[in-house]
XYZ file of C-alpha atoms in Angstrom:
355
model
C 112.701 -0.854 -30.690
C 111.159 -0.106 -27.533
C 109.708 2.475 -30.215
C 107.863 -1.416 -31.844
C 107.362 -2.841 -28.803
C 105.352 0.721 -27.676
C 102.859 0.746 -31.495
C 102.320 -3.602 -30.384
C 101.483 -3.203 -27.302
C 97.496 -1.969 -27.139
C 96.947 -3.872 -29.906
C 97.182 -7.229 -27.984
C 95.045 -5.801 -26.073
C 92.170 -4.515 -28.128
C 90.630 -8.329 -28.998
C 91.408 -9.101 -24.798
C 89.101 -5.998 -24.186
C 86.197 -7.751 -27.066
C 86.213 -11.292 -25.303
C 85.532 -9.853 -22.185
C 82.361 -8.133 -23.110
C 81.341 -10.680 -25.540
C 82.015 -12.746 -22.107
C 79.642 -10.939 -19.910
C 77.369 -10.135 -22.365
C 76.819 -14.178 -22.401
C 76.434 -14.193 -19.595
C 73.563 -11.837 -19.035
C 72.370 -13.578 -21.965
C 72.503 -16.598 -20.208
C 71.021 -15.836 -17.780
C 68.272 -14.475 -19.046
C 67.566 -17.611 -20.785
C 67.574 -19.402 -17.534
C 65.152 -16.571 -15.830
C 63.006 -17.203 -19.283
C 63.032 -21.056 -18.535
C 61.534 -20.863 -15.152
C 59.012 -18.254 -15.784
C 55.651 -19.864 -16.068
C 54.609 -19.771 -19.156
C 50.388 -17.952 -19.406
C 48.845 -22.027 -18.781
C 50.522 -22.409 -15.847
C 49.832 -18.919 -14.001
C 51.303 -18.226 -10.340
C 48.644 -18.316 -8.059
C 48.980 -15.464 -6.451
C 49.514 -12.516 -8.642
C 49.759 -14.384 -13.066
C 52.809 -12.466 -13.408
C 56.418 -13.898 -13.971
C 58.843 -15.043 -10.035
C 60.851 -11.745 -10.158
C 62.491 -13.511 -6.618
C 64.347 -15.741 -8.463
C 66.229 -12.746 -10.363
C 69.621 -11.654 -9.770
C 69.062 -7.832 -10.295
C 71.849 -6.527 -8.342
C 74.325 -8.238 -11.211
C 72.573 -6.084 -14.075
C 74.214 -3.590 -14.876
C 71.943 -0.546 -17.035
C 74.593 0.735 -18.870
C 75.579 -2.906 -20.159
C 71.682 -4.260 -21.152
C 70.891 -3.339 -24.786
C 67.274 -2.274 -24.078
C 67.307 -1.565 -27.897
C 67.217 -5.486 -28.638
C 64.534 -6.227 -27.034
C 61.213 -6.567 -28.280
C 59.208 -5.521 -25.534
C 55.478 -6.136 -28.646
C 55.766 -9.586 -28.487
C 54.152 -9.916 -24.928
C 50.626 -11.109 -25.500
C 48.313 -10.180 -23.116
C 45.206 -11.692 -24.986
C 46.863 -15.184 -24.615
C 46.564 -15.226 -20.748
C 43.493 -17.058 -19.846
C 42.124 -15.409 -17.091
C 39.376 -17.463 -16.596
C 41.608 -20.782 -16.474
C 39.517 -20.635 -13.017
C 36.219 -22.864 -12.937
C 34.027 -22.954 -10.680
C 32.735 -25.716 -11.041
C 35.330 -28.470 -10.497
C 35.201 -27.176 -6.963
C 34.395 -30.344 -4.984
C 31.420 -29.149 -3.164
C 30.014 -32.455 -4.182
C 31.378 -33.679 -1.522
C 29.176 -32.111 0.968
C 26.787 -35.164 2.072
C 23.505 -32.505 2.470
C 21.206 -35.614 3.166
C 22.845 -35.758 6.313
C 22.239 -32.116 7.943
C 19.851 -32.801 10.995
C 16.766 -31.088 8.884
C 15.613 -33.467 6.928
C 16.021 -36.459 9.701
C 12.812 -37.202 10.189
C 9.124 -35.896 12.471
C 9.219 -37.939 15.749
C 6.026 -40.164 15.520
C 5.803 -41.412 18.463
C 2.907 -40.075 20.685
C 3.216 -36.932 23.387
C 4.614 -37.852 26.786
C 2.436 -38.792 29.269
C 3.166 -35.436 31.280
C 2.510 -33.727 29.271
C -1.387 -34.268 30.395
C -0.293 -33.164 33.645
C -0.839 -29.597 33.970
C -4.372 -27.503 33.281
C -6.068 -27.340 29.796
C -5.029 -23.891 29.515
C -1.692 -23.241 30.730
C -2.299 -20.133 32.469
C -4.426 -21.029 34.504
C -1.727 -22.379 36.513
C -0.156 -18.895 37.074
C -3.462 -16.491 37.363
C -6.352 -18.550 38.093
C -8.884 -20.878 36.679
C -11.889 -18.386 37.228
C -10.122 -15.335 36.099
C -9.210 -16.973 33.066
C -12.432 -18.092 32.829
C -14.084 -15.415 32.398
C -11.759 -13.630 30.510
C -11.790 -15.837 27.441
C -15.497 -15.380 28.263
C -15.306 -11.309 27.596
C -13.146 -12.555 24.253
C -15.715 -14.255 22.839
C -18.503 -11.293 23.578
C -16.238 -8.546 22.032
C -15.620 -10.121 19.015
C -18.872 -12.350 18.519
C -21.566 -9.668 17.919
C -20.831 -7.499 21.473
C -23.670 -4.852 21.430
C -22.119 -2.093 20.424
C -23.833 1.671 20.908
C -22.367 4.510 17.556
C -24.499 7.964 16.314
C -23.270 9.887 13.571
C -24.260 13.285 12.055
C -23.286 13.689 8.635
C -25.079 16.464 7.052
C -25.474 19.458 9.689
C -25.415 22.353 8.143
C -26.845 25.498 7.492
C -27.372 26.441 4.239
C -27.021 29.736 2.063
C -29.656 30.796 -0.946
C -31.851 32.681 -2.689
C -34.292 33.750 -0.414
C -34.293 33.297 3.437
C -31.585 31.070 4.532
C -32.331 27.074 5.377
C -31.331 24.797 7.580
C -30.666 20.217 7.237
C -29.768 18.025 9.025
C -29.189 14.503 8.326
C -28.625 12.214 11.349
C -28.678 7.890 11.678
C -26.864 5.102 14.285
C -27.665 1.741 15.622
C -27.446 -0.542 18.447
C -26.384 -4.010 18.229
C -23.931 -6.531 17.361
C -21.666 -7.699 14.175
C -24.995 -9.318 12.695
C -27.792 -7.215 14.081
C -28.388 -4.376 14.385
C -31.838 -1.625 15.592
C -31.089 1.682 13.040
C -32.484 4.835 13.589
C -32.234 7.565 11.355
C -33.730 11.448 11.095
C -33.669 14.036 8.841
C -35.089 17.037 7.146
C -34.371 20.541 5.435
C -36.043 23.844 6.357
C -35.899 27.772 6.191
C -34.961 29.862 8.849
C -38.234 31.589 10.326
C -40.999 29.426 9.016
C -41.714 25.589 9.831
C -39.658 22.709 8.107
C -40.452 21.818 4.562
C -39.734 18.505 5.566
C -38.751 15.741 8.774
C -39.538 12.574 9.424
C -37.437 9.439 11.883
C -36.996 6.286 10.397
C -36.426 2.737 12.739
C -35.261 -0.201 11.149
C -34.244 -4.073 11.582
C -31.220 -4.700 10.128
C -28.993 -7.408 9.173
C -25.957 -8.295 7.664
C -26.324 -9.933 4.182
C -22.715 -9.970 3.645
C -19.261 -8.149 4.796
C -20.564 -5.008 2.714
C -24.374 -4.733 2.796
C -27.440 -4.054 5.340
C -30.800 -5.797 4.323
C -32.933 -2.942 7.115
C -36.762 -2.679 7.286
C -39.281 -1.771 9.492
C -41.319 1.811 9.310
C -40.719 6.164 8.168
C -42.813 8.721 9.789
C -43.347 11.926 8.487
C -43.156 14.493 10.979
C -44.754 17.411 8.273
C -46.907 17.351 5.797
C -49.768 14.863 5.972
C -49.337 12.300 8.789
C -48.037 9.722 7.176
C -46.416 6.633 7.720
C -44.162 4.513 5.688
C -43.277 0.435 5.102
C -39.907 0.581 4.300
C -37.271 -1.961 3.380
C -33.298 -1.847 1.407
C -30.167 -2.642 1.624
C -27.252 0.214 3.229
C -24.081 -0.184 2.039
C -20.566 -0.196 0.695
C -20.288 -0.724 -2.954
C -16.869 -0.921 -5.240
C -14.558 1.917 -5.199
C -15.722 2.960 -2.259
C -19.386 4.385 -2.818
C -21.687 4.187 0.584
C -25.345 3.799 -0.976
C -28.173 3.547 1.124
C -31.102 2.859 -1.435
C -34.844 2.389 0.020
C -37.809 2.094 -1.139
C -41.085 2.962 0.907
C -45.155 2.172 1.050
C -47.480 4.652 2.721
C -50.675 4.117 4.719
C -52.361 5.485 1.581
C -50.810 3.405 -0.561
C -48.017 5.366 -2.262
C -44.933 3.974 -3.820
C -41.822 5.949 -3.723
C -37.930 5.372 -3.976
C -35.134 6.934 -2.710
C -31.121 6.465 -3.719
C -28.267 7.448 -1.937
C -24.158 7.680 -2.602
C -21.451 9.447 -1.378
C -17.329 9.231 -1.801
C -14.850 10.348 0.563
C -12.002 10.954 -1.423
C -9.436 11.730 0.800
C -6.009 14.539 -0.268
C -4.493 13.722 3.068
C -5.018 11.914 5.701
C -7.039 14.903 6.890
C -8.351 16.946 4.369
C -10.731 14.998 2.497
C -14.105 16.042 -0.582
C -17.159 13.947 -0.092
C -19.168 14.633 -3.682
C -22.450 13.356 -3.487
C -26.091 12.916 -5.101
C -29.598 11.832 -4.466
C -32.795 10.694 -6.279
C -36.009 10.468 -5.516
C -38.763 9.007 -7.426
C -41.786 8.041 -7.250
C -44.155 5.429 -8.872
C -47.614 7.937 -9.260
C -48.832 11.664 -9.004
C -49.168 12.506 -4.731
C -50.740 16.508 -5.379
C -50.777 16.777 -1.930
C -47.371 16.629 -1.779
C -46.273 18.355 -4.739
C -44.892 14.878 -5.818
C -44.898 13.982 -9.509
C -44.388 9.718 -11.196
C -41.076 9.210 -12.157
C -37.704 11.153 -10.715
C -38.887 13.425 -8.540
C -35.613 15.921 -7.421
C -32.091 15.601 -7.341
C -29.453 16.419 -5.219
C -25.814 17.091 -6.174
C -22.968 17.837 -4.156
C -19.897 18.819 -2.601
C -17.807 19.436 0.292
C -15.155 19.313 1.122
C -13.766 18.837 5.832
C -11.303 19.228 7.624
C -11.161 15.788 10.379
C -9.371 17.668 13.340
C -10.239 14.268 14.870
C -12.030 11.807 12.991
C -14.724 11.991 15.220
C -15.596 16.465 14.656
C -15.064 17.114 11.021
C -15.706 20.790 9.566
C -16.627 21.568 6.142
C -17.919 24.215 3.239
C -19.831 23.087 -0.289
C -21.974 23.320 -2.404
C -25.253 21.840 -3.582
C -28.062 22.313 -6.435
C -31.233 21.000 -6.081
C -33.800 20.454 -9.357
C -36.989 19.431 -8.959
C -37.897 17.661 -11.895
C -40.730 16.062 -13.864
C -44.018 16.096 -13.147
C -42.798 17.528 -9.419
C -41.405 20.905 -11.593
C -44.950 21.786 -12.593
C -46.716 21.614 -9.462
C -43.947 24.274 -8.402
C -44.975 25.956 -11.151
C -48.352 26.465 -10.753
C -47.543 27.435 -6.325
C -45.126 29.570 -7.598
C -41.944 28.635 -6.462
C -39.081 27.997 -8.330
C -37.825 24.505 -9.925
C -34.536 24.709 -8.988
C -32.045 26.263 -5.969
C -27.714 26.493 -4.760
C -26.640 26.008 -1.531
C -23.439 27.153 -0.202
C -22.952 25.279 2.661
C -21.425 24.864 5.710
C -21.653 22.517 8.930
C -20.271 19.915 10.861
C -19.651 16.255 10.531
C -19.575 13.827 14.008
C -19.892 10.599 15.443
C -19.497 9.044 19.350
């Protein structure tokens, strides 16, 4: 009898254990169902991170060993369905701001200035410095910006020339005195060989009038200092052409009726702020033959040079360079008759300065 009871007792306990496990699993399933019901959907994301609110879940009641993760299908979570663009900035209520009420849009007052605004001096500084001192200061400003006469002198070329035969020299000096519109210009240039008289030398005195922001019209006289004693009437233009070419174009009419012309152009090419390469071209022309001067009609001479200078100061710049000269046309024929060469190469060293 006792043996039969021992056999029956375990069998009665098995359904109870199974029922308890089923109840416990059912309670966990119910909790998971309630938590899922409480979790926000993808259409109602959490305000802070859009995820499930785990604060309502009792993680302490979960027994990891009793959770059957094998039955959970993690693949059914569709993160692509989450609408991260649900926030529409356009629905923000900025339209409620009344910009028309801002002070910047207020109408400009149209009332006249108050009478006391005209009680002081015409110039406010007069009340602190004194009317006489300020009047002198204003007159000085007007004089300085409206044509105050100034003096300027420049030696564009003052150089030693090494060449075949005797070495030579050259000077090219110009300057002016005057205001913005009208000036008196003076120019002098010449060249020669050491130990001999200058081959050519001249001096010019010109009235110059500004005909534009970049150009001056010049007229005056030129006096030759070598050869036959001749004086020339001068008219020409000098200024800055496009692309910063400095141009001096002049026509001459001598007292003997000879008509000649000269064109000079040069350009400063800055390699650095102080190192400057300057190409230069000069052409001399004549309307007729002038045998006593060895000048033929047409293009008389041409000079092409290249000088490299370094500005230790803007007012002082030594340079080195090379210049090639040609006598052309009838002038070359005259040179051959006299046994002279028709071309020459000059290696130059000199200084350019102004003050």
